[in-house]
mmCIF file of C-alpha atoms in Angstrom:
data_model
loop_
_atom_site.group_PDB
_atom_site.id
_atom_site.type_symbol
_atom_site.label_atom_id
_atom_site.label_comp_id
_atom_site.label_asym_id
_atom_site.label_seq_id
_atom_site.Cartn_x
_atom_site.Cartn_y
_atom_site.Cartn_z
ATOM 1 C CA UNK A 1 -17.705 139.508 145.042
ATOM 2 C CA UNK A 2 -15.604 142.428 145.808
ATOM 3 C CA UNK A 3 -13.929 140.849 148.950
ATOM 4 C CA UNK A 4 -11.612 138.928 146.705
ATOM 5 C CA UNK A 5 -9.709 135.724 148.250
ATOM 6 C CA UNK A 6 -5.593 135.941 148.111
ATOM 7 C CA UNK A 7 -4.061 133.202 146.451
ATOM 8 C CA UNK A 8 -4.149 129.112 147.651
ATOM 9 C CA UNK A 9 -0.094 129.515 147.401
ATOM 10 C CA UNK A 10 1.908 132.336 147.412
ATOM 11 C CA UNK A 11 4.948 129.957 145.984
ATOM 12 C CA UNK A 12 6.971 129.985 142.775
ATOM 13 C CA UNK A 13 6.469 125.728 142.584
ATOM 14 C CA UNK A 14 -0.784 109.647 143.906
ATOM 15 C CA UNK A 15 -0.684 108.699 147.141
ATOM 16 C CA UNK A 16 -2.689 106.066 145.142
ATOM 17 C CA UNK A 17 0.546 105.051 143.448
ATOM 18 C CA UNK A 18 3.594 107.378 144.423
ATOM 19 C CA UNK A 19 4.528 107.568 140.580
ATOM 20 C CA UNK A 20 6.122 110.538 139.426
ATOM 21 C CA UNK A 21 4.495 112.644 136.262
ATOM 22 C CA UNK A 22 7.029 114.714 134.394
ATOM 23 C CA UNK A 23 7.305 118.287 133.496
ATOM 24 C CA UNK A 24 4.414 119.539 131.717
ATOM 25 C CA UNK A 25 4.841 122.242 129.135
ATOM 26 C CA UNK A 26 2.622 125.287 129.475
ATOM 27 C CA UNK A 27 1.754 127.901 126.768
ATOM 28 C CA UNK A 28 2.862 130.861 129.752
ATOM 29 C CA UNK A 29 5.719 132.756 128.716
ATOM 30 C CA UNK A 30 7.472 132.643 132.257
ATOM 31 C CA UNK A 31 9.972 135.524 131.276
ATOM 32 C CA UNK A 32 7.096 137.780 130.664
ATOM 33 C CA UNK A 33 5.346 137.159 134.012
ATOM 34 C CA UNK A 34 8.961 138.253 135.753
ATOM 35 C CA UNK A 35 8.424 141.478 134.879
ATOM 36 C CA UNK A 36 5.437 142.059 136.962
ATOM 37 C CA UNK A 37 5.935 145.227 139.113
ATOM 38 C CA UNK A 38 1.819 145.362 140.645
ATOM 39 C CA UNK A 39 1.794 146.252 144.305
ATOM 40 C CA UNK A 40 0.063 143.092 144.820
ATOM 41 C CA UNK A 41 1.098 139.139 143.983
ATOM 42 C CA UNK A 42 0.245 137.829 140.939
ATOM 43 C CA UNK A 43 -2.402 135.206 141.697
ATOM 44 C CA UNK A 44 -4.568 138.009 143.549
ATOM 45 C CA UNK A 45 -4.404 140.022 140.231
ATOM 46 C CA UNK A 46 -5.198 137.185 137.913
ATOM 47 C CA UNK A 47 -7.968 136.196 140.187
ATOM 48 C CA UNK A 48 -9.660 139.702 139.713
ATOM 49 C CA UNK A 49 -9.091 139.506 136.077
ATOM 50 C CA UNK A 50 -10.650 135.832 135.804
ATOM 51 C CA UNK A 51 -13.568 136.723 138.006
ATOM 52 C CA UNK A 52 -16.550 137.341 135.411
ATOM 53 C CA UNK A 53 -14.955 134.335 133.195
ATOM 54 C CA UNK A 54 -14.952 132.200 136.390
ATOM 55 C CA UNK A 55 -18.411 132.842 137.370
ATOM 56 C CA UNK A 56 -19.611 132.166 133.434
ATOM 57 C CA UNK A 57 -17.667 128.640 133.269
ATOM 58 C CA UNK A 58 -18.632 127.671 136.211
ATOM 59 C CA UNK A 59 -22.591 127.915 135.652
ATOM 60 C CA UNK A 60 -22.995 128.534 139.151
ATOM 61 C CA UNK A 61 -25.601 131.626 139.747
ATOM 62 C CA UNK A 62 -24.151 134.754 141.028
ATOM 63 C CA UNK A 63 -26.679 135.260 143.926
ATOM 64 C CA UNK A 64 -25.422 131.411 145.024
ATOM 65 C CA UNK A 65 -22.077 132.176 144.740
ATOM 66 C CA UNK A 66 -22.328 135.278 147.146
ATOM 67 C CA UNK A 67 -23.766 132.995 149.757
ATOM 68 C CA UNK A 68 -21.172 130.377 149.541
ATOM 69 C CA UNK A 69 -19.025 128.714 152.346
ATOM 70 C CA UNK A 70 -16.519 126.827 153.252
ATOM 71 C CA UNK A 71 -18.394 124.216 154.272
ATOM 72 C CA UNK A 72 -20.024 123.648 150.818
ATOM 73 C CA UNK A 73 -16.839 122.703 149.248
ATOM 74 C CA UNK A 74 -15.167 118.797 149.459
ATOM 75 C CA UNK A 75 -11.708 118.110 149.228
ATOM 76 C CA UNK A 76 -10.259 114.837 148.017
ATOM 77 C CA UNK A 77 -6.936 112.818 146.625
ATOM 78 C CA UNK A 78 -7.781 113.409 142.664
ATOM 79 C CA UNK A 79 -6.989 109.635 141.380
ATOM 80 C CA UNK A 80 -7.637 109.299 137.490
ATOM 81 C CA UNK A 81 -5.951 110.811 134.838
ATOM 82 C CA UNK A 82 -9.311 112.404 133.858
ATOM 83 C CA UNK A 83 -8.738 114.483 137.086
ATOM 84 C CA UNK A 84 -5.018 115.166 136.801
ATOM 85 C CA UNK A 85 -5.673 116.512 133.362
ATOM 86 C CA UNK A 86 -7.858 118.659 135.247
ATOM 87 C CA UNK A 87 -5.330 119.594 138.004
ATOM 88 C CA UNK A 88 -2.884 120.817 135.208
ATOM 89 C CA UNK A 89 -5.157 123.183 133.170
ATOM 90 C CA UNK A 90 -6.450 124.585 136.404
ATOM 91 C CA UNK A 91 -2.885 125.408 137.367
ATOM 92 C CA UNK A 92 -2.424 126.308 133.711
ATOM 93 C CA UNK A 93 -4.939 129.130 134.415
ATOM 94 C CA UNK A 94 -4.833 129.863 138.015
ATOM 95 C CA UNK A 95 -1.319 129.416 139.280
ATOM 96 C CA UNK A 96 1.919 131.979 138.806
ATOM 97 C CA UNK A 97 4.228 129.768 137.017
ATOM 98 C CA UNK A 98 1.621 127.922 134.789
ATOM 99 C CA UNK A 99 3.263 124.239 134.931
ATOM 100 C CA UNK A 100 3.647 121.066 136.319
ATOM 101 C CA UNK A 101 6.551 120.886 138.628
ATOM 102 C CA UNK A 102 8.469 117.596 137.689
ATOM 103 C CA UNK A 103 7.837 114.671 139.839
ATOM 104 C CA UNK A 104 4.129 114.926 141.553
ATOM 105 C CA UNK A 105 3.164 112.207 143.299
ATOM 106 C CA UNK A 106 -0.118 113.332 145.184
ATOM 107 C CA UNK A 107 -2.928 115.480 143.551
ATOM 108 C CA UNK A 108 -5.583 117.313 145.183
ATOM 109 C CA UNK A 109 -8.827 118.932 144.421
ATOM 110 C CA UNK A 110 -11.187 121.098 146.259
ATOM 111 C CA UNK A 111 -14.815 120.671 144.770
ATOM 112 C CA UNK A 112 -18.177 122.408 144.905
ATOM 113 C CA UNK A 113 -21.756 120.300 143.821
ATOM 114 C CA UNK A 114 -24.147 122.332 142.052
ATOM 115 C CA UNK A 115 -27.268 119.976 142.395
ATOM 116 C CA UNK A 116 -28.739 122.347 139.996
ATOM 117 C CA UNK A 117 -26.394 121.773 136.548
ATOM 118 C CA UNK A 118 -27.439 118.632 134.396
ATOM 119 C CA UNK A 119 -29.878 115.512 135.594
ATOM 120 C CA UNK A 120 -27.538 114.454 138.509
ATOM 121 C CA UNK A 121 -25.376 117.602 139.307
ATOM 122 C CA UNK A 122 -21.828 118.771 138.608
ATOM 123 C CA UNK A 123 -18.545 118.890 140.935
ATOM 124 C CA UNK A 124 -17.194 121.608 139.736
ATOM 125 C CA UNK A 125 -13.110 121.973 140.116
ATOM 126 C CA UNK A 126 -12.729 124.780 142.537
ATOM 127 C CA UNK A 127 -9.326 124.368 144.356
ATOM 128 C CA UNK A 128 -5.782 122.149 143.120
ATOM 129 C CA UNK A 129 -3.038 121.133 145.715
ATOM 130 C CA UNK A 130 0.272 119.243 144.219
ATOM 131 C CA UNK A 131 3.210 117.807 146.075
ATOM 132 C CA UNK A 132 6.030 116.745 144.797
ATOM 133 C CA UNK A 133 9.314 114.902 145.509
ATOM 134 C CA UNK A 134 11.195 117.671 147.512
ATOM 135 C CA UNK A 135 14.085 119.559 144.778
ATOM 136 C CA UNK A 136 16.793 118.002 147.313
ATOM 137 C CA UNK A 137 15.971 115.614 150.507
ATOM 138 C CA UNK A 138 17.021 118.094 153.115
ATOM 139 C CA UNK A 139 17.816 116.750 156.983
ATOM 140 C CA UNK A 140 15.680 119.156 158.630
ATOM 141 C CA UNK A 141 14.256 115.997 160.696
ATOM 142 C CA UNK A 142 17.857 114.535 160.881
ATOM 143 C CA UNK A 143 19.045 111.810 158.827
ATOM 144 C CA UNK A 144 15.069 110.344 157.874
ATOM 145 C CA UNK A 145 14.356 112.424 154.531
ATOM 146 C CA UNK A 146 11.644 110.170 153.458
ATOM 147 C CA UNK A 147 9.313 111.880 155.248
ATOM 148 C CA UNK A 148 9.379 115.392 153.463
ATOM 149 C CA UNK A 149 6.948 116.684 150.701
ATOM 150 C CA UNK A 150 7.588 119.408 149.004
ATOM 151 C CA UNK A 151 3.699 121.743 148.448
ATOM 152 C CA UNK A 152 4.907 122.680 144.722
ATOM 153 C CA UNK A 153 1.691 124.096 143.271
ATOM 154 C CA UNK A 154 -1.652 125.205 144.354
ATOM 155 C CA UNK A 155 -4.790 127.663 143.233
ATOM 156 C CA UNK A 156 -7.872 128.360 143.857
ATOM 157 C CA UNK A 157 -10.476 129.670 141.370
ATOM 158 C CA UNK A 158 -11.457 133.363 142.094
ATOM 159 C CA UNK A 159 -15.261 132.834 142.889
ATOM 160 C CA UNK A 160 -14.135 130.689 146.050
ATOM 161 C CA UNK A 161 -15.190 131.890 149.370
ATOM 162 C CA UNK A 162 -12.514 133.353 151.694
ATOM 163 C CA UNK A 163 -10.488 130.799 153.689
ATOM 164 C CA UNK A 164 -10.570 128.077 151.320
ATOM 165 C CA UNK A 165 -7.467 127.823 150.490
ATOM 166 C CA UNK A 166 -6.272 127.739 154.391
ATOM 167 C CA UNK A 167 -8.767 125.142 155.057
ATOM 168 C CA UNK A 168 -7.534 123.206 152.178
ATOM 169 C CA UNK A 169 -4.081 123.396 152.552
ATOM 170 C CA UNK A 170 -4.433 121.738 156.509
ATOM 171 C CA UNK A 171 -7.142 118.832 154.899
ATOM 172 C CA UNK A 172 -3.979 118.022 152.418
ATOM 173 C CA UNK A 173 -1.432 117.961 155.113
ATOM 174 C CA UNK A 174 -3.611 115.722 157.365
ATOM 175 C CA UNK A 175 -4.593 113.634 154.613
ATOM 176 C CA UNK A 176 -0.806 112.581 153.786
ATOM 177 C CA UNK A 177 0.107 112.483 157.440
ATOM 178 C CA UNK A 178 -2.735 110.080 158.389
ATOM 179 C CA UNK A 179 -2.380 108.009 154.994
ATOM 180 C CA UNK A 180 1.780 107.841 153.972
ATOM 181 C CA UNK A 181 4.632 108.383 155.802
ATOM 182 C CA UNK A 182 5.334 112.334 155.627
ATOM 183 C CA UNK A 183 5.525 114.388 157.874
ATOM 184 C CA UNK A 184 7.333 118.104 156.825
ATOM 185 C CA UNK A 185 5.964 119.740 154.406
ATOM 186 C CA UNK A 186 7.823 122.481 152.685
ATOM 187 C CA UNK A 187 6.942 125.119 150.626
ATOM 188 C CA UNK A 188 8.608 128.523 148.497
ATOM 189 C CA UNK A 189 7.068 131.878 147.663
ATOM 190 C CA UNK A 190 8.592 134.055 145.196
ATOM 191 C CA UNK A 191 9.118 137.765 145.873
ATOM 192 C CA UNK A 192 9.409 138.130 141.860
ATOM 193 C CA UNK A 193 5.706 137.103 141.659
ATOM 194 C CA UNK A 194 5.058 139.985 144.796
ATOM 195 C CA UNK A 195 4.398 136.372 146.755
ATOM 196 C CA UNK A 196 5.349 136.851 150.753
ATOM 197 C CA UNK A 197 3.644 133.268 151.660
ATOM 198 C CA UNK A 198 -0.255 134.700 152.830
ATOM 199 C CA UNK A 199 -1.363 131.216 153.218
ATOM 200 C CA UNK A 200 1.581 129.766 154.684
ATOM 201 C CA UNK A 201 1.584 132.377 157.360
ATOM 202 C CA UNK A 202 -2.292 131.676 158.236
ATOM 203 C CA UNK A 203 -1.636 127.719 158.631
ATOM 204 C CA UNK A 204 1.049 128.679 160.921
ATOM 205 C CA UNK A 205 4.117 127.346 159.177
ATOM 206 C CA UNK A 206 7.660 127.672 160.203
ATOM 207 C CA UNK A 207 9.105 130.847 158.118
ATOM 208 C CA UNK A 208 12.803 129.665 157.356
ATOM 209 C CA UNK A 209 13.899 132.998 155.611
ATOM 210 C CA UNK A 210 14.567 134.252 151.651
ATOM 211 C CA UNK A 211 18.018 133.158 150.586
ATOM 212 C CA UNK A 212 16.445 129.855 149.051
ATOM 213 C CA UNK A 213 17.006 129.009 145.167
ATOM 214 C CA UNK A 214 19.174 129.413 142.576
ATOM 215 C CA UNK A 215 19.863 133.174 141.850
ATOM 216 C CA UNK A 216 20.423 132.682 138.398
ATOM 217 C CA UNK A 217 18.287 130.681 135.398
ATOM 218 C CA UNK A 218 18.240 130.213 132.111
ATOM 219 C CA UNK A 219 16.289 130.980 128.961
ATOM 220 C CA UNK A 220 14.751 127.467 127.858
ATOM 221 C CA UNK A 221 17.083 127.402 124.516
ATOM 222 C CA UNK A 222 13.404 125.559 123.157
ATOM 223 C CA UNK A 223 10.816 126.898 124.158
ATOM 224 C CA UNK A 224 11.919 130.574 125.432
ATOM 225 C CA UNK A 225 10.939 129.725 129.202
ATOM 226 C CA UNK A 226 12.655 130.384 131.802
ATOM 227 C CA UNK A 227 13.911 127.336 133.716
ATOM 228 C CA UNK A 228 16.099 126.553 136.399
ATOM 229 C CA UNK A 229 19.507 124.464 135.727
ATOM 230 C CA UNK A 230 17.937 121.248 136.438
ATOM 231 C CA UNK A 231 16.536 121.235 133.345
ATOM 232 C CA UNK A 232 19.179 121.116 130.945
ATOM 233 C CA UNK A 233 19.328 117.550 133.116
ATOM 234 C CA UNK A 234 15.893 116.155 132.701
ATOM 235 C CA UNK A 235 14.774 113.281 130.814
ATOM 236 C CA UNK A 236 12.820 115.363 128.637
ATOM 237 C CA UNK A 237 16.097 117.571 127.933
ATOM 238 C CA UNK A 238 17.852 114.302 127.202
ATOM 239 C CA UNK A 239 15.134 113.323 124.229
ATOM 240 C CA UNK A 240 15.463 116.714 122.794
ATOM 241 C CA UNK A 241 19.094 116.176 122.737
ATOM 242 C CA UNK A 242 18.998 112.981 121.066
ATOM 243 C CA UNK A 243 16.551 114.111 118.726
ATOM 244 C CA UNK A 244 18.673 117.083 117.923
ATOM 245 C CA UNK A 245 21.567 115.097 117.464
ATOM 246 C CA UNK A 246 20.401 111.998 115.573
ATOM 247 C CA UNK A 247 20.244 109.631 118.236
ATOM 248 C CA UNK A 248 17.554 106.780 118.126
ATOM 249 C CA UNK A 249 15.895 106.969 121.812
ATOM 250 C CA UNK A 250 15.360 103.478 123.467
ATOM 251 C CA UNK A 251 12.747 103.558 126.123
ATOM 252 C CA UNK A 252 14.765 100.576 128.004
ATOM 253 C CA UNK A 253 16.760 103.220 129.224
ATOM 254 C CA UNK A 254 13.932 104.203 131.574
ATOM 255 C CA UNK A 255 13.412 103.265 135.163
ATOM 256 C CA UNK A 256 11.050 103.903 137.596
ATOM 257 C CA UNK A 257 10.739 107.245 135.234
ATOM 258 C CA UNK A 258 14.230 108.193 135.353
ATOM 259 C CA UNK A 259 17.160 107.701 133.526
ATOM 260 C CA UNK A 260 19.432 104.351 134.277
ATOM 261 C CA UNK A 261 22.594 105.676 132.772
ATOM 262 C CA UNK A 262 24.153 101.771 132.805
ATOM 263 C CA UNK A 263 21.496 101.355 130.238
ATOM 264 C CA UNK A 264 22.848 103.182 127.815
ATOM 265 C CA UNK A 265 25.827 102.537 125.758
ATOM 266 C CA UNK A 266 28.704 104.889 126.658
ATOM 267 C CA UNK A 267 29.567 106.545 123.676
ATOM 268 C CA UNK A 268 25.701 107.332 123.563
ATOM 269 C CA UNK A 269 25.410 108.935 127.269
ATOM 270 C CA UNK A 270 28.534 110.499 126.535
ATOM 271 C CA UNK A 271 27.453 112.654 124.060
ATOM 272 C CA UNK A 272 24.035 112.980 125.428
ATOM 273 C CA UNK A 273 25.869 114.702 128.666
ATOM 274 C CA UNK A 274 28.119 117.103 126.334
ATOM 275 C CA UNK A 275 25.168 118.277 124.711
ATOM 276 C CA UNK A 276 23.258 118.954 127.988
ATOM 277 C CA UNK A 277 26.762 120.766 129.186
ATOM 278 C CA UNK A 278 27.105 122.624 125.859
ATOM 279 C CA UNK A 279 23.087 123.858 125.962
ATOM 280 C CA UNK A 280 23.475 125.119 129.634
ATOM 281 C CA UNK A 281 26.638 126.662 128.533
ATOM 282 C CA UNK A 282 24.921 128.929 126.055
ATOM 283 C CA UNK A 283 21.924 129.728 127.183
ATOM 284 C CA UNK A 284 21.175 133.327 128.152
ATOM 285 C CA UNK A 285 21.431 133.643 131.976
ATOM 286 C CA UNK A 286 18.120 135.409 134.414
ATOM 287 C CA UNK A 287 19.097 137.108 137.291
ATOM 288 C CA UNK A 288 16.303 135.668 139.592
ATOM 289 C CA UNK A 289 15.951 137.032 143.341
ATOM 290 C CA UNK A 290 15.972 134.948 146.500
ATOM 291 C CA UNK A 291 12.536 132.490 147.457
ATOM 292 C CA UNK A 292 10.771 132.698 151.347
ATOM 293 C CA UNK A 293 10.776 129.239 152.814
ATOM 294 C CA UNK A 294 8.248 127.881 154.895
ATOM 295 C CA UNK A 295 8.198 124.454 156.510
ATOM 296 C CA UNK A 296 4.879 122.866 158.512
ATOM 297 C CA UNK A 297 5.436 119.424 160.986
ATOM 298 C CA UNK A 298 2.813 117.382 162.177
ATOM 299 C CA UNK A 299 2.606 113.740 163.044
ATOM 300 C CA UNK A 300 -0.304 111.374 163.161
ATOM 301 C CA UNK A 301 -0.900 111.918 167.263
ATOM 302 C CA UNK A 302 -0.168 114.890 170.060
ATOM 303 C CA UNK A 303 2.767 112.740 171.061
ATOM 304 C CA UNK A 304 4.369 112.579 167.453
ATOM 305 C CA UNK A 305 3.889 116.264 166.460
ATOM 306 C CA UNK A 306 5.529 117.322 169.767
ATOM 307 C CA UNK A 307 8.145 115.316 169.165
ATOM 308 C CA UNK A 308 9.169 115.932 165.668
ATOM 309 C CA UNK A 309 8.474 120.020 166.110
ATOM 310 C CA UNK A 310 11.468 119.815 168.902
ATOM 311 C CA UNK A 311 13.849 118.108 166.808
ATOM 312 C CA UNK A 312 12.806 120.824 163.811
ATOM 313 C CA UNK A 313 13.586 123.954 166.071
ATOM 314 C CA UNK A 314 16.691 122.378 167.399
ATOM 315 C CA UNK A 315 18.107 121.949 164.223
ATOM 316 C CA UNK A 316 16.534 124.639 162.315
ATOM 317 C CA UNK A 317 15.985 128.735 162.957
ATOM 318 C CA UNK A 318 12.551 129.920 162.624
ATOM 319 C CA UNK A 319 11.893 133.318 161.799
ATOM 320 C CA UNK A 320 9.077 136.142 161.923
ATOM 321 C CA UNK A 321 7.428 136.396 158.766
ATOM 322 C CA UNK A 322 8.139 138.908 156.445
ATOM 323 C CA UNK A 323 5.552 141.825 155.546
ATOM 324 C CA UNK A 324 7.135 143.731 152.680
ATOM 325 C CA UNK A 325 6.478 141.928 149.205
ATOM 326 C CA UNK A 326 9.058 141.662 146.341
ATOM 327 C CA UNK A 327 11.768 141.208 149.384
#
């Protein structure tokens, strides 16, 4: 177990229904994990350091997992909310920013069967892939921006065999390009994690450069997080802020998971919006540095891949991928 897989992701962040879950909250201290300074990325460490945990949770025998391939493992569209509750504490455990981006709409897992554990067997959770309504549609296909996912979260469990996480990122792309209607897939590695974007580069993604993100955050004035601006903008924000400031909150005001700000009273948003101003306002500012961006195209035949790749590189510069992490 020496020869130790690199990370699913090397990135910062249901196609049954295409319904958004929100922000989960994770017991990581983000600000702490900034401060990592290791030669190599993050998820590499923490895999060495879950290893002998791994191996004991998974009840899987030692001499079995040595022998394992890539063909042993299943990969499939995780459905229930028995296996999204799975999803998060694996990327509660496994992944560099420890959370649930907001807005996932497809979940998948990467499985192993152990026909030896209980009467019948156990899948056993080996693998997690999210995507996620893109931060902002970009027009990197022209003026159609329904067709972009944005790959917001992913890990693999440190027993997995080598490759896994490759394999599984192209089974997740061709899944959603055979079953919806996307067809770019983007994706962000964080030099602040020691990320350069392993897997990205062995899937053969476009490498769009590192001058992606917002260069400063903020200090989560409730929880001590660190969080991007969007957040003092969030629904979940908003409760806090009505809680805070003795507002009842009406759950009317929801639509399709967001926010409809013509149902709420005015005087009601407009203090809702001078708190969110007020709590960005104060809150102690991160210097954060610069993400990689990678971008992958592929449509359902030879024909449509060709196609859309063309219109990508005329409108977009691809570059070679960087080698130096923490750049």
């Amino acid at each position: 177990m020496s020869d130790i897989q690199l990370p699913l992701f090397d990135i910062p962040q249901c196609a049954v229904s295409n319904e958004p879950i929100l922000v989960v909250n994770s017991d990581l201290d983000e600000a702490s994990l900034r401060s990592y300074d290791k030669p190599h990325c993050w998820q590499y460490d923490i895999r060495h350091n879950n290893l002998t945990e791994d191996i004991t949770l998974s009840g899987i025998k030692p001499e079995i997992i040595a022998a394992m391939a890539v063909s042993d493992f299943t990969f499939r569209l995780m459905r229930t909310d028995e296996e999204k509750e799975q999803a998060i504490e694996f990327i509660k455990r496994h992944e560099w920013l420890g959370t649930i981006s907001q807005y996932t709409t497809h979940w998948y897992g990467a499985y192993y069967f152990d026909p030896s554990q209980g009467l019948f067997g156990r899948h056993i959770l080996a693998g997690v892939i999210l995507m996620n309504l893109p931060n902002a549609m970009s027009k990197m296909l022209g003026d159609d921006t329904r067709i972009e996912r944005l790959i917001s979260r992913g890990a693999c469990v440190s027993w997995s065999p080598k490759c896994l996480a490759s394999r599984m990122m192209m089974w997740c792309i061709r899944d959603m390009v055979t079953n919806t209607e996307f067809r770019l897939f983007t994706a962000y590695s964080d030099p602040a994690a020691k990320e350069l974007g392993t897997i990205y580069q062995a899937c053969n993604f476009y490498y769009l450069g590192n001058r992606f993100g917002a260069s400063t955050r903020y200090i989560n004035p409730y929880t001590g997080k660190i969080v991007s601006d969007r957040f003092f903008r969030q629904k979940s924000a908003y409760r806090l802020y009505a809680r805070e400031i003795g507002i009842k909150w009406d759950d009317n005001w929801i639509h399709d998971g967001c926010i409809d700000w013509t149902r709420v009273p005015l005087s009601i948003e407009s203090s809702l919006r001078a708190m969110s101003r007020q709590k960005q306002s104060i809150a102690t500012q991160v210097s954060a540095p610069k993400k990689h961006k990678y971008a992958y195209v592929l449509g359902k035949s030879k024909v449509e891949t060709k196609r859309l790749r063309t219109r990508f590189l005329e409108a977009n510069r691809a570059y070679p991928y960087p080698s130096v992490r923490g750049e």
